[in-house]
XYZ file of N, CA and C in Angstrom:
825
model
N 118.926 -59.733 41.065
C 120.156 -59.158 40.512
C 119.819 -57.928 39.680
N 120.540 -56.841 39.895
C 120.308 -55.616 39.142
C 120.632 -55.823 37.674
N 119.817 -55.186 36.790
C 120.030 -55.327 35.351
C 121.304 -54.630 34.904
N 121.940 -53.815 35.791
C 123.159 -53.122 35.426
C 124.406 -53.916 35.818
N 124.246 -54.989 36.586
C 125.390 -55.753 37.039
C 125.979 -56.584 35.906
N 127.279 -56.850 36.022
C 127.947 -57.697 35.045
C 127.834 -59.155 35.460
N 127.773 -60.014 34.473
C 127.663 -61.450 34.698
C 128.784 -62.136 33.931
N 129.399 -63.123 34.541
C 130.441 -63.913 33.895
C 129.908 -65.328 33.692
N 129.957 -65.791 32.440
C 129.552 -67.151 32.123
C 130.754 -67.926 31.608
N 130.837 -69.177 32.009
C 131.853 -70.090 31.511
C 131.117 -71.196 30.773
N 131.153 -71.114 29.448
C 130.420 -72.074 28.626
C 131.426 -73.017 27.989
N 131.478 -74.214 28.492
C 132.414 -75.209 27.956
C 133.864 -74.770 28.015
N 134.215 -73.935 28.997
C 135.586 -73.457 29.132
C 135.849 -72.112 28.500
N 134.871 -71.548 27.806
C 135.014 -70.227 27.177
C 134.271 -69.202 28.031
N 134.963 -68.144 28.452
C 134.371 -67.141 29.343
C 133.713 -66.020 28.549
N 132.563 -65.579 29.032
C 131.828 -64.464 28.453
C 131.468 -63.505 29.571
N 131.646 -62.222 29.328
C 131.276 -61.196 30.290
C 130.222 -60.315 29.640
N 129.098 -60.138 30.305
C 128.009 -59.347 29.733
C 127.196 -58.731 30.863
N 126.235 -57.909 30.516
C 125.334 -57.328 31.507
C 124.156 -58.268 31.755
N 123.633 -58.190 32.943
C 122.457 -58.989 33.265
C 121.285 -58.616 32.366
N 121.185 -57.333 32.009
C 120.076 -56.888 31.153
C 120.126 -57.549 29.787
N 121.326 -57.879 29.311
C 121.448 -58.559 28.020
C 120.868 -59.957 28.096
N 121.142 -60.656 29.181
C 120.617 -62.013 29.350
C 119.123 -62.024 29.641
N 118.587 -60.868 30.053
C 117.166 -60.772 30.382
C 116.322 -60.272 29.212
N 116.902 -60.238 28.007
C 116.147 -59.790 26.835
C 114.888 -60.623 26.649
N 114.990 -61.912 26.965
C 113.860 -62.825 26.814
C 113.570 -63.437 28.182
N 112.625 -62.865 28.924
C 112.384 -63.282 30.315
C 112.072 -64.758 30.488
N 111.525 -65.410 29.457
C 111.166 -66.820 29.583
C 112.334 -67.754 29.295
N 113.467 -67.221 28.881
C 114.599 -68.072 28.528
C 115.299 -68.593 29.778
N 116.079 -69.649 29.598
C 116.815 -70.227 30.720
C 117.916 -69.290 31.203
N 118.442 -68.467 30.297
C 119.482 -67.517 30.692
C 118.928 -66.463 31.640
N 117.698 -66.026 31.399
C 117.069 -65.065 32.301
C 116.743 -65.722 33.638
N 116.247 -66.943 33.596
C 115.916 -67.650 34.835
C 117.171 -67.983 35.631
N 118.291 -68.152 34.930
C 119.561 -68.454 35.589
C 119.928 -67.386 36.608
N 119.633 -66.136 36.295
C 119.998 -65.033 37.179
C 119.223 -65.063 38.482
N 118.107 -65.758 38.487
C 117.296 -65.885 39.696
C 117.515 -67.230 40.379
N 118.609 -67.895 40.004
C 118.917 -69.223 40.553
C 117.755 -70.180 40.344
N 117.151 -70.079 39.172
C 115.948 -70.866 38.888
C 116.223 -71.955 37.859
N 117.490 -72.318 37.647
C 117.809 -73.362 36.689
C 119.039 -74.129 37.182
N 118.852 -75.399 37.427
C 119.925 -76.218 37.993
C 121.021 -76.534 36.980
N 120.761 -76.329 35.691
C 121.763 -76.637 34.666
C 122.972 -75.714 34.766
N 122.752 -74.528 35.330
C 123.808 -73.524 35.431
C 124.343 -73.512 36.863
N 125.622 -73.821 37.017
C 126.239 -73.883 38.333
C 127.058 -72.616 38.575
N 126.864 -71.996 39.734
C 127.635 -70.812 40.093
C 128.899 -71.270 40.814
N 130.050 -71.139 40.125
C 131.329 -71.588 40.654
C 132.281 -70.397 40.707
N 132.656 -69.990 41.932
C 133.584 -68.880 42.142
C 133.149 -67.632 41.368
N 131.883 -67.334 41.455
C 131.348 -66.118 40.841
C 131.056 -66.217 39.368
N 131.255 -67.393 38.763
C 130.975 -67.578 37.351
C 129.913 -68.652 37.170
N 128.985 -68.390 36.250
C 127.990 -69.390 35.901
C 128.608 -70.360 34.904
N 128.635 -71.638 35.277
C 129.224 -72.643 34.404
C 128.123 -73.502 33.792
N 128.243 -73.742 32.464
C 127.323 -74.652 31.787
C 128.139 -75.491 30.812
N 127.871 -76.764 30.792
C 128.639 -77.699 29.976
C 128.038 -77.784 28.577
N 128.237 -76.691 27.786
C 127.750 -76.643 26.407
C 128.863 -76.103 25.511
N 128.564 -75.984 24.212
C 129.556 -75.531 23.230
C 129.784 -74.022 23.355
N 131.015 -73.651 23.738
C 131.325 -72.238 23.921
C 131.421 -71.463 22.624
N 131.889 -72.127 21.555
C 132.009 -71.441 20.264
C 130.644 -71.052 19.734
N 129.682 -71.961 19.785
C 128.338 -71.654 19.310
C 127.652 -70.619 20.202
N 128.011 -70.613 21.489
C 127.388 -69.644 22.396
C 127.767 -68.213 22.027
N 128.913 -68.028 21.357
C 129.303 -66.674 20.951
C 128.275 -66.089 19.978
N 127.677 -66.933 19.114
C 126.639 -66.453 18.200
C 125.358 -66.140 18.959
N 125.091 -66.891 20.015
C 123.913 -66.617 20.834
C 124.077 -65.287 21.561
N 125.283 -65.017 22.063
C 125.530 -63.732 22.709
C 125.389 -62.585 21.710
N 125.861 -62.790 20.501
C 125.721 -61.754 19.478
C 124.242 -61.470 19.199
N 123.436 -62.510 19.174
C 122.003 -62.347 18.965
C 121.370 -61.570 20.111
N 121.751 -61.883 21.354
C 121.179 -61.183 22.505
C 121.576 -59.705 22.512
N 122.763 -59.405 22.030
C 123.238 -58.018 22.050
C 122.671 -57.191 20.905
N 122.405 -57.818 19.765
C 121.985 -57.065 18.577
C 120.564 -57.371 18.131
N 119.982 -58.465 18.651
C 118.677 -58.939 18.207
C 118.659 -59.214 16.713
N 119.785 -59.700 16.200
C 119.896 -60.052 14.793
C 120.642 -61.371 14.645
N 120.327 -62.074 13.579
C 121.079 -63.270 13.223
C 121.953 -62.898 12.033
N 123.251 -62.874 12.249
C 124.188 -62.558 11.181
C 125.387 -63.482 11.349
N 125.493 -64.462 10.477
C 126.505 -65.511 10.612
C 127.584 -65.367 9.547
N 128.793 -65.880 9.809
C 129.868 -65.823 8.811
C 129.482 -66.562 7.532
N 130.093 -66.176 6.427
C 129.754 -66.797 5.146
C 130.135 -68.267 5.104
N 131.109 -68.674 5.927
C 131.522 -70.080 5.921
C 130.841 -70.896 7.019
N 129.815 -70.327 7.668
C 129.124 -71.035 8.745
C 128.275 -72.163 8.164
N 128.268 -73.317 8.850
C 127.503 -74.470 8.351
C 126.734 -75.213 9.442
N 126.984 -74.882 10.721
C 126.362 -75.632 11.819
C 124.989 -75.067 12.203
N 124.113 -74.916 11.231
C 122.788 -74.340 11.499
C 121.990 -75.205 12.462
N 121.990 -76.518 12.257
C 121.201 -77.401 13.109
C 121.739 -77.432 14.527
N 123.066 -77.448 14.676
C 123.648 -77.452 16.020
C 123.346 -76.146 16.748
N 123.450 -75.010 16.034
C 123.158 -73.732 16.661
C 121.676 -73.636 17.021
N 120.811 -74.175 16.171
C 119.384 -74.198 16.473
C 119.124 -75.038 17.726
N 119.831 -76.149 17.844
C 119.682 -76.997 19.025
C 120.153 -76.271 20.287
N 121.241 -75.490 20.173
C 121.710 -74.716 21.316
C 120.695 -73.637 21.697
N 120.122 -72.984 20.688
C 119.112 -71.958 20.966
C 117.921 -72.557 21.702
N 117.507 -73.742 21.305
C 116.396 -74.408 21.993
C 116.783 -74.782 23.415
N 118.033 -75.202 23.621
C 118.487 -75.552 24.976
C 118.379 -74.345 25.898
N 118.765 -73.164 25.410
C 118.725 -71.961 26.239
C 117.320 -71.344 26.294
N 116.371 -71.942 25.632
C 115.013 -71.420 25.652
C 114.822 -70.184 24.797
N 115.708 -69.963 23.838
C 115.599 -68.818 22.923
C 114.893 -69.283 21.652
N 113.595 -69.510 21.772
C 112.838 -70.084 20.657
C 112.680 -69.127 19.473
N 112.608 -67.802 19.687
C 112.603 -66.910 18.506
C 113.867 -67.067 17.663
N 115.023 -67.235 18.321
C 116.261 -67.463 17.587
C 116.211 -68.806 16.866
N 115.700 -69.839 17.530
C 115.586 -71.154 16.904
C 114.690 -71.100 15.672
N 113.604 -70.318 15.757
C 112.695 -70.193 14.609
C 113.392 -69.516 13.430
N 114.211 -68.503 13.724
C 114.935 -67.821 12.648
C 115.954 -68.747 12.008
N 116.635 -69.539 12.826
C 117.623 -70.470 12.297
C 116.976 -71.570 11.474
N 115.703 -71.813 11.734
C 114.985 -72.818 10.944
C 114.793 -72.353 9.501
N 114.909 -71.035 9.276
C 114.821 -70.482 7.920
C 116.227 -70.440 7.314
N 116.846 -71.598 7.294
C 118.248 -71.713 6.883
C 118.485 -71.179 5.477
N 117.500 -71.349 4.591
C 117.683 -70.925 3.203
C 117.847 -69.409 3.090
N 117.357 -68.658 4.079
C 117.513 -67.205 4.056
C 118.859 -66.763 4.610
N 119.470 -67.600 5.423
C 120.701 -67.220 6.089
C 121.956 -67.672 5.354
N 121.804 -68.632 4.463
C 122.980 -69.144 3.765
C 123.498 -68.125 2.748
N 124.812 -67.990 2.630
C 125.373 -67.077 1.625
C 125.102 -67.587 0.213
N 125.088 -66.669 -0.727
C 124.797 -66.997 -2.114
C 126.085 -66.984 -2.950
N 126.127 -67.880 -3.919
C 127.241 -67.880 -4.864
C 126.961 -66.838 -5.933
N 127.897 -65.911 -6.072
C 127.728 -64.803 -7.027
C 128.717 -64.980 -8.180
N 128.218 -64.872 -9.409
C 129.034 -65.043 -10.608
C 129.135 -63.710 -11.357
N 130.332 -63.385 -11.828
C 130.526 -62.179 -12.636
C 131.429 -62.546 -13.807
N 131.061 -62.079 -15.000
C 131.781 -62.423 -16.220
C 132.228 -61.155 -16.942
N 133.488 -61.128 -17.351
C 134.040 -59.997 -18.105
C 134.447 -60.498 -19.489
N 133.860 -59.903 -20.531
C 134.247 -60.231 -21.909
C 135.052 -59.076 -22.477
N 136.171 -59.416 -23.090
C 137.119 -58.411 -23.553
C 137.498 -58.704 -24.999
N 137.421 -57.658 -25.837
C 137.764 -57.803 -27.247
C 138.661 -56.643 -27.671
N 139.792 -56.970 -28.282
C 140.743 -55.965 -28.745
C 140.712 -55.932 -30.268
N 140.256 -54.800 -30.810
C 140.100 -54.672 -32.262
C 140.762 -53.387 -32.733
N 141.867 -53.553 -33.475
C 142.617 -52.434 -34.016
C 142.976 -51.433 -32.911
N 142.431 -50.225 -32.963
C 142.802 -49.194 -32.001
C 141.811 -49.065 -30.850
N 140.862 -50.006 -30.752
C 139.855 -49.924 -29.714
C 139.748 -51.238 -28.944
N 139.284 -51.134 -27.693
C 139.017 -52.304 -26.861
C 137.578 -52.226 -26.374
N 136.892 -53.369 -26.397
C 135.479 -53.430 -26.011
C 135.330 -54.343 -24.791
N 134.471 -53.933 -23.875
C 134.214 -54.694 -22.655
C 132.704 -54.881 -22.484
N 132.323 -56.071 -22.014
C 130.949 -56.313 -21.575
C 131.024 -57.080 -20.265
N 130.404 -56.540 -19.229
C 130.455 -57.126 -17.889
C 129.053 -57.581 -17.516
N 128.937 -58.854 -17.150
C 127.651 -59.409 -16.732
C 127.791 -59.968 -15.323
N 126.817 -59.673 -14.447
C 126.841 -60.180 -13.078
C 125.517 -60.787 -12.681
N 125.558 -61.868 -11.897
C 124.326 -62.505 -11.437
C 123.609 -61.661 -10.399
N 124.340 -60.762 -9.725
C 123.757 -59.869 -8.720
C 123.725 -58.447 -9.279
N 122.548 -57.912 -9.479
C 122.427 -56.577 -10.075
C 122.991 -55.490 -9.157
N 122.947 -55.727 -7.830
C 123.493 -54.741 -6.894
C 124.990 -54.577 -7.100
N 125.696 -55.684 -7.303
C 127.137 -55.625 -7.544
C 127.439 -54.896 -8.845
N 126.668 -55.184 -9.895
C 126.873 -54.513 -11.180
C 126.638 -53.013 -11.032
N 125.625 -52.641 -10.254
C 125.324 -51.227 -10.041
C 126.473 -50.540 -9.303
N 127.007 -51.197 -8.279
C 128.117 -50.619 -7.526
C 129.364 -50.488 -8.395
N 129.609 -51.485 -9.244
C 130.766 -51.426 -10.138
C 130.588 -50.311 -11.166
N 129.362 -50.132 -11.640
C 129.087 -49.071 -12.616
C 129.345 -47.693 -12.018
N 129.119 -47.555 -10.706
C 129.380 -46.277 -10.049
C 130.881 -46.006 -9.915
N 131.690 -47.055 -9.979
C 133.144 -46.886 -9.881
C 133.776 -46.528 -11.223
N 133.088 -46.849 -12.325
C 133.676 -46.682 -13.655
C 133.133 -45.421 -14.323
N 134.033 -44.619 -14.873
C 133.640 -43.413 -15.602
C 134.308 -43.432 -16.974
N 133.554 -43.116 -18.005
C 134.076 -43.014 -19.360
C 134.281 -41.548 -19.722
N 135.361 -41.267 -20.428
C 135.651 -39.910 -20.896
C 135.933 -39.950 -22.392
N 135.476 -38.935 -23.097
C 135.784 -38.819 -24.519
C 136.433 -37.459 -24.769
N 137.336 -37.445 -25.738
C 137.990 -36.198 -26.132
C 138.135 -36.157 -27.635
N 137.997 -34.991 -28.197
C 138.120 -34.818 -29.649
C 139.333 -33.955 -29.957
N 140.011 -34.330 -31.004
C 141.200 -33.599 -31.427
C 140.824 -32.698 -32.595
N 141.057 -31.394 -32.422
C 140.759 -30.441 -33.477
C 141.854 -30.456 -34.529
N 141.479 -30.207 -35.769
C 142.442 -30.225 -36.872
C 143.314 -28.977 -36.907
N 144.246 -28.945 -37.855
C 145.155 -27.816 -38.000
C 144.445 -26.633 -38.672
N 144.941 -25.460 -38.399
C 144.417 -24.245 -39.041
C 145.563 -23.245 -39.163
N 145.298 -22.107 -39.830
C 146.339 -21.084 -39.961
C 146.744 -20.541 -38.594
N 145.753 -20.439 -37.693
C 146.077 -19.907 -36.369
C 146.723 -20.964 -35.471
N 146.408 -22.235 -35.702
C 146.949 -23.319 -34.878
C 147.447 -24.430 -35.791
N 148.729 -24.412 -36.129
C 149.252 -25.397 -37.070
C 149.316 -26.820 -36.507
N 149.150 -26.959 -35.145
C 149.218 -28.281 -34.531
C 147.845 -28.684 -33.993
N 147.516 -29.959 -34.062
C 146.222 -30.410 -33.530
C 146.114 -30.107 -32.038
N 144.917 -29.733 -31.596
C 144.674 -29.455 -30.181
C 143.609 -30.410 -29.654
N 143.664 -30.680 -28.349
C 142.751 -31.627 -27.705
C 141.679 -30.864 -26.939
N 140.411 -31.178 -27.211
C 139.326 -30.597 -26.439
C 139.326 -31.184 -25.029
N 138.768 -30.469 -24.044
C 138.669 -31.021 -22.682
C 137.880 -32.335 -22.691
N 138.287 -33.267 -21.825
C 137.610 -34.554 -21.744
C 136.202 -34.385 -21.160
N 135.267 -35.124 -21.746
C 133.868 -35.047 -21.323
C 133.450 -36.409 -20.761
N 132.940 -36.466 -19.509
C 132.480 -37.748 -18.951
C 131.178 -38.195 -19.590
N 131.017 -39.509 -19.725
C 129.804 -40.067 -20.310
C 129.313 -41.240 -19.453
N 128.005 -41.455 -19.395
C 127.481 -42.605 -18.640
C 127.770 -43.911 -19.367
N 127.781 -44.982 -18.613
C 127.993 -46.303 -19.198
C 126.742 -46.764 -19.935
N 126.937 -47.620 -20.919
C 125.806 -48.278 -21.554
C 125.333 -49.400 -20.636
N 124.025 -49.420 -20.337
C 123.474 -50.435 -19.449
C 122.328 -51.148 -20.166
N 122.635 -52.205 -20.931
C 121.571 -52.944 -21.630
C 120.523 -53.513 -20.681
N 120.946 -53.858 -19.433
C 120.006 -54.377 -18.444
C 120.582 -54.099 -17.060
N 119.838 -54.492 -16.019
C 120.320 -54.294 -14.656
C 121.504 -55.203 -14.345
N 121.729 -56.209 -15.152
C 122.756 -57.200 -14.859
C 124.020 -57.053 -15.704
N 124.077 -56.077 -16.604
C 125.300 -55.944 -17.396
C 125.566 -54.502 -17.781
N 126.778 -54.274 -18.273
C 127.191 -52.950 -18.736
C 128.171 -53.127 -19.887
N 128.271 -52.108 -20.723
C 129.143 -52.133 -21.893
C 129.995 -50.873 -21.888
N 131.291 -51.018 -22.186
C 132.176 -49.859 -22.283
C 133.284 -50.149 -23.289
N 133.931 -49.091 -23.746
C 135.065 -49.256 -24.665
C 136.036 -48.112 -24.470
N 137.270 -48.343 -24.930
C 138.296 -47.314 -24.859
C 139.161 -47.406 -26.104
N 139.993 -46.389 -26.329
C 140.841 -46.378 -27.507
C 140.556 -45.182 -28.393
N 140.972 -45.288 -29.637
C 140.852 -44.170 -30.586
C 140.037 -44.591 -31.805
N 139.378 -43.603 -32.396
C 138.531 -43.898 -33.555
C 138.292 -42.598 -34.316
N 138.055 -42.736 -35.620
C 137.681 -41.581 -36.438
C 136.168 -41.559 -36.610
N 135.555 -40.427 -36.264
C 134.131 -40.218 -36.507
C 134.029 -39.039 -37.470
N 133.723 -39.345 -38.728
C 133.748 -38.309 -39.748
C 135.183 -37.873 -39.965
N 135.441 -36.585 -39.815
C 136.801 -36.083 -39.979
C 137.443 -35.758 -38.639
N 136.833 -36.239 -37.534
C 137.371 -35.952 -36.208
C 137.981 -37.208 -35.590
N 139.090 -37.011 -34.904
C 139.788 -38.088 -34.217
C 139.306 -38.101 -32.760
N 138.603 -39.181 -32.345
C 137.992 -39.260 -31.015
C 138.741 -40.289 -30.166
N 139.055 -39.896 -28.950
C 139.707 -40.810 -28.005
C 138.767 -41.080 -26.834
N 138.777 -42.328 -26.358
C 137.924 -42.729 -25.229
C 138.811 -43.279 -24.113
N 138.563 -42.787 -22.900
C 139.343 -43.176 -21.735
C 138.418 -43.836 -20.700
N 139.005 -44.684 -19.877
C 138.261 -45.338 -18.792
C 138.977 -45.059 -17.474
N 138.197 -44.672 -16.477
C 138.729 -44.452 -15.137
C 137.948 -45.341 -14.162
N 138.655 -46.048 -13.278
C 138.016 -46.935 -12.307
C 138.446 -46.512 -10.902
N 137.495 -46.065 -10.085
C 137.805 -45.651 -8.714
C 138.251 -46.864 -7.897
N 139.138 -46.665 -6.911
C 139.699 -45.380 -6.459
C 140.920 -44.927 -7.257
N 141.294 -45.653 -8.313
C 142.404 -45.235 -9.169
C 141.968 -44.000 -9.963
N 142.797 -42.983 -9.984
C 142.431 -41.722 -10.632
C 142.905 -41.613 -12.076
N 143.600 -42.634 -12.579
C 144.127 -42.545 -13.938
C 143.017 -42.670 -14.974
N 143.215 -42.011 -16.098
C 142.327 -42.151 -17.251
C 143.087 -42.956 -18.300
N 142.661 -44.199 -18.491
C 143.405 -45.143 -19.316
C 142.780 -45.257 -20.698
N 143.630 -45.276 -21.712
C 143.166 -45.417 -23.090
C 143.507 -46.792 -23.659
N 144.529 -47.426 -23.092
C 144.969 -48.737 -23.569
C 144.073 -49.832 -22.992
N 143.487 -50.655 -23.868
C 142.545 -51.682 -23.435
C 143.148 -52.705 -22.501
N 144.394 -53.114 -22.738
C 145.049 -54.089 -21.878
C 145.238 -53.537 -20.474
N 145.564 -52.250 -20.371
C 145.716 -51.621 -19.060
C 144.380 -51.538 -18.327
N 143.333 -51.214 -19.057
C 141.994 -51.157 -18.453
C 141.583 -52.539 -17.945
N 141.846 -53.564 -18.755
C 141.514 -54.931 -18.348
C 142.257 -55.314 -17.068
N 143.534 -55.002 -16.997
C 144.315 -55.325 -15.812
C 143.776 -54.636 -14.570
N 143.419 -53.358 -14.695
C 142.887 -52.615 -13.552
C 141.519 -53.145 -13.150
N 140.694 -53.505 -14.129
C 139.360 -54.040 -13.840
C 139.458 -55.370 -13.098
N 140.315 -56.261 -13.567
C 140.473 -57.558 -12.911
C 141.029 -57.396 -11.502
N 141.964 -56.485 -11.338
C 142.538 -56.233 -10.018
C 141.469 -55.688 -9.065
N 140.580 -54.832 -9.576
C 139.506 -54.279 -8.757
C 138.567 -55.378 -8.277
N 138.240 -56.322 -9.153
C 137.348 -57.419 -8.780
C 138.002 -58.335 -7.745
N 139.282 -58.609 -7.904
C 139.987 -59.470 -6.952
C 140.031 -58.819 -5.569
N 140.240 -57.513 -5.523
C 140.270 -56.812 -4.244
C 138.893 -56.775 -3.593
N 137.842 -56.935 -4.396
C 136.470 -56.905 -3.877
C 136.005 -58.288 -3.426
N 136.899 -59.255 -3.430
C 136.557 -60.577 -2.914
C 136.222 -61.618 -3.951
N 136.286 -61.265 -5.236
C 136.024 -62.244 -6.290
C 137.257 -63.121 -6.524
N 137.019 -64.331 -7.009
C 138.091 -65.255 -7.369
C 137.946 -65.631 -8.844
N 139.045 -65.555 -9.574
C 139.037 -65.931 -10.982
C 138.992 -67.456 -11.075
N 137.937 -67.987 -11.712
C 137.784 -69.448 -11.778
C 138.021 -69.997 -13.178
N 137.932 -69.146 -14.210
C 138.192 -69.659 -15.560
C 138.446 -68.522 -16.528
N 139.236 -68.822 -17.558
C 139.424 -67.918 -18.698
C 139.260 -68.756 -19.957
N 138.621 -68.180 -20.947
C 138.416 -68.935 -22.191
C 138.272 -67.961 -23.348
N 138.500 -68.472 -24.553
C 138.303 -67.680 -25.764
C 136.921 -67.982 -26.316
N 136.076 -66.967 -26.346
C 134.705 -67.139 -26.825
C 134.672 -67.182 -28.337
N 135.426 -66.268 -28.977
C 135.472 -66.201 -30.431
C 136.902 -65.899 -30.855
N 137.537 -66.870 -31.493
C 138.914 -66.653 -31.940
C 138.971 -65.675 -33.096
N 137.927 -65.659 -33.934
C 137.907 -64.743 -35.075
C 137.805 -63.292 -34.614
N 136.914 -63.036 -33.656
C 136.732 -61.680 -33.155
C 137.630 -61.365 -31.973
N 138.445 -62.352 -31.568
C 139.386 -62.177 -30.463
C 138.675 -61.755 -29.175
N 137.614 -62.488 -28.824
C 136.847 -62.208 -27.609
C 137.283 -63.178 -26.519
N 137.790 -62.633 -25.413
C 138.195 -63.430 -24.269
C 137.182 -63.247 -23.138
N 136.973 -64.309 -22.381
C 135.999 -64.268 -21.293
C 136.690 -64.650 -19.983
N 136.513 -63.812 -18.955
C 137.048 -64.065 -17.617
C 135.861 -64.244 -16.664
N 135.808 -65.384 -15.980
C 134.691 -65.686 -15.089
C 135.165 -65.675 -13.643
N 134.426 -64.928 -12.799
C 134.744 -64.794 -11.375
C 133.572 -65.313 -10.541
N 133.890 -65.685 -9.294
C 132.838 -66.034 -8.352
C 133.254 -65.609 -6.950
N 132.263 -65.415 -6.096
C 132.514 -65.165 -4.677
C 131.272 -65.553 -3.891
N 131.502 -65.896 -2.638
C 130.399 -66.192 -1.742
C 130.072 -64.923 -0.976
N 128.831 -64.503 -1.053
C 128.463 -63.255 -0.397
C 127.035 -63.339 0.116
N 126.844 -62.818 1.318
C 125.498 -62.766 1.868
C 124.783 -61.540 1.293
N 123.723 -61.730 0.538
C 123.016 -60.582 -0.042
C 122.439 -59.677 1.039
N 122.287 -58.406 0.711
C 121.707 -57.463 1.661
C 120.318 -57.915 2.073
N 120.044 -57.829 3.364
C 118.711 -58.164 3.846
C 118.576 -59.563 4.387
N 119.637 -60.384 4.367
C 119.518 -61.742 4.878
C 119.806 -61.844 6.368
N 120.282 -60.771 6.982
C 120.371 -60.757 8.433
C 118.983 -60.446 8.959
N 118.437 -61.324 9.779
C 117.088 -61.157 10.292
C 117.125 -60.472 11.649
N 116.174 -59.580 11.865
C 116.080 -58.891 13.147
C 114.778 -59.268 13.811
N 114.772 -59.289 15.122
C 113.532 -59.507 15.872
C 113.342 -58.321 16.789
N 112.098 -57.947 16.993
C 111.773 -56.793 17.822
C 110.715 -57.196 18.823
N 110.932 -56.837 20.088
C 109.950 -57.161 21.093
C 108.701 -56.332 20.880
N 107.554 -56.980 21.022
C 106.284 -56.288 20.910
C 106.016 -55.554 22.216
N 105.783 -54.234 22.189
C 105.580 -53.465 23.416
C 104.450 -54.054 24.252
N 104.732 -54.168 25.562
C 103.686 -54.621 26.466
C 103.574 -56.113 26.591
N 104.349 -56.863 25.805
C 104.272 -58.315 25.866
C 105.658 -58.863 26.171
N 105.807 -59.441 27.327
C 107.097 -59.977 27.742
C 107.469 -61.171 26.899
N 108.581 -61.017 26.149
C 109.092 -62.133 25.368
C 108.367 -62.377 24.079
N 107.353 -61.583 23.748
C 106.658 -61.775 22.470
C 107.478 -61.150 21.377
N 107.686 -61.903 20.276
C 108.596 -61.448 19.242
C 108.001 -61.596 17.869
N 108.457 -60.743 16.978
C 108.081 -60.882 15.581
C 109.303 -60.761 14.712
N 109.482 -61.651 13.783
C 110.671 -61.623 12.923
C 110.413 -60.741 11.721
N 111.382 -59.895 11.408
C 111.271 -59.027 10.236
C 112.586 -59.029 9.495
N 112.519 -58.709 8.211
C 113.738 -58.538 7.424
C 114.312 -57.182 7.725
N 115.634 -57.091 7.851
C 116.244 -55.808 8.150
C 116.101 -54.826 7.001
N 116.104 -55.319 5.751
C 115.855 -54.477 4.600
C 115.453 -55.371 3.451
N 114.873 -54.768 2.422
C 114.412 -55.567 1.287
C 115.586 -56.229 0.611
N 115.385 -57.476 0.219
C 116.465 -58.208 -0.468
C 116.626 -57.644 -1.874
N 117.879 -57.410 -2.262
C 118.174 -56.822 -3.567
C 119.035 -57.766 -4.371
N 119.107 -57.472 -5.646
C 120.044 -58.164 -6.509
C 119.608 -59.541 -6.943
N 118.311 -59.779 -7.009
C 117.837 -61.086 -7.436
C 117.034 -60.947 -8.705
């Protein structure tokens, strides 16, 4: 069979259409031998190869053959069953990767927002278990400061200097500190604004900033799991979020070794971050 021809498989009642070359990625597998009528498990019925196996799990096997990567949904749990299917089809490199279940499982990510409202200022401290998420959030947030000039003979009314952007305070890779509102520094009246992308507003009110920050986290897939008062005297409130997310680098790729039919080596697609 030409490697350019299309093949139709019926796996447990679910139809798949692919190229023969895709099924021949691993010459020693049963799928490759099937094309040469070398496996009795696969019956050719009305132009379709039929096999009495799980069609839903076979969709992940097809994805692996097309991409040479293992990338499963965050809610996937049938690792052992999928490994058993991979062994049935003779895709032992895939079975070996699935055996590293601890690398493929999604991680629970926790993020905490502490908020304190004091007189004319609001203070925020954000802590995240994943430093990559904190870094991405820090890139979305910009602080601006502006100073109000006093009155003079030439200008009887106070004037506002242009707003100046400032970097966030980053005590560590896992947290950041910011504040907004108004304050007197010496004889100057200083205002601090917060902007969170993609929203273009520059907000000075702490409650408004908190609302926009929480909304941003919810849109990013976080779920609010608890709110509590950390310090009633200092009026510090704590909002705790969580989400299930596969960290970067947990999708495993395999690459054929040149000159060796079916010889494979497993590699990480990229270095794991945020730990």
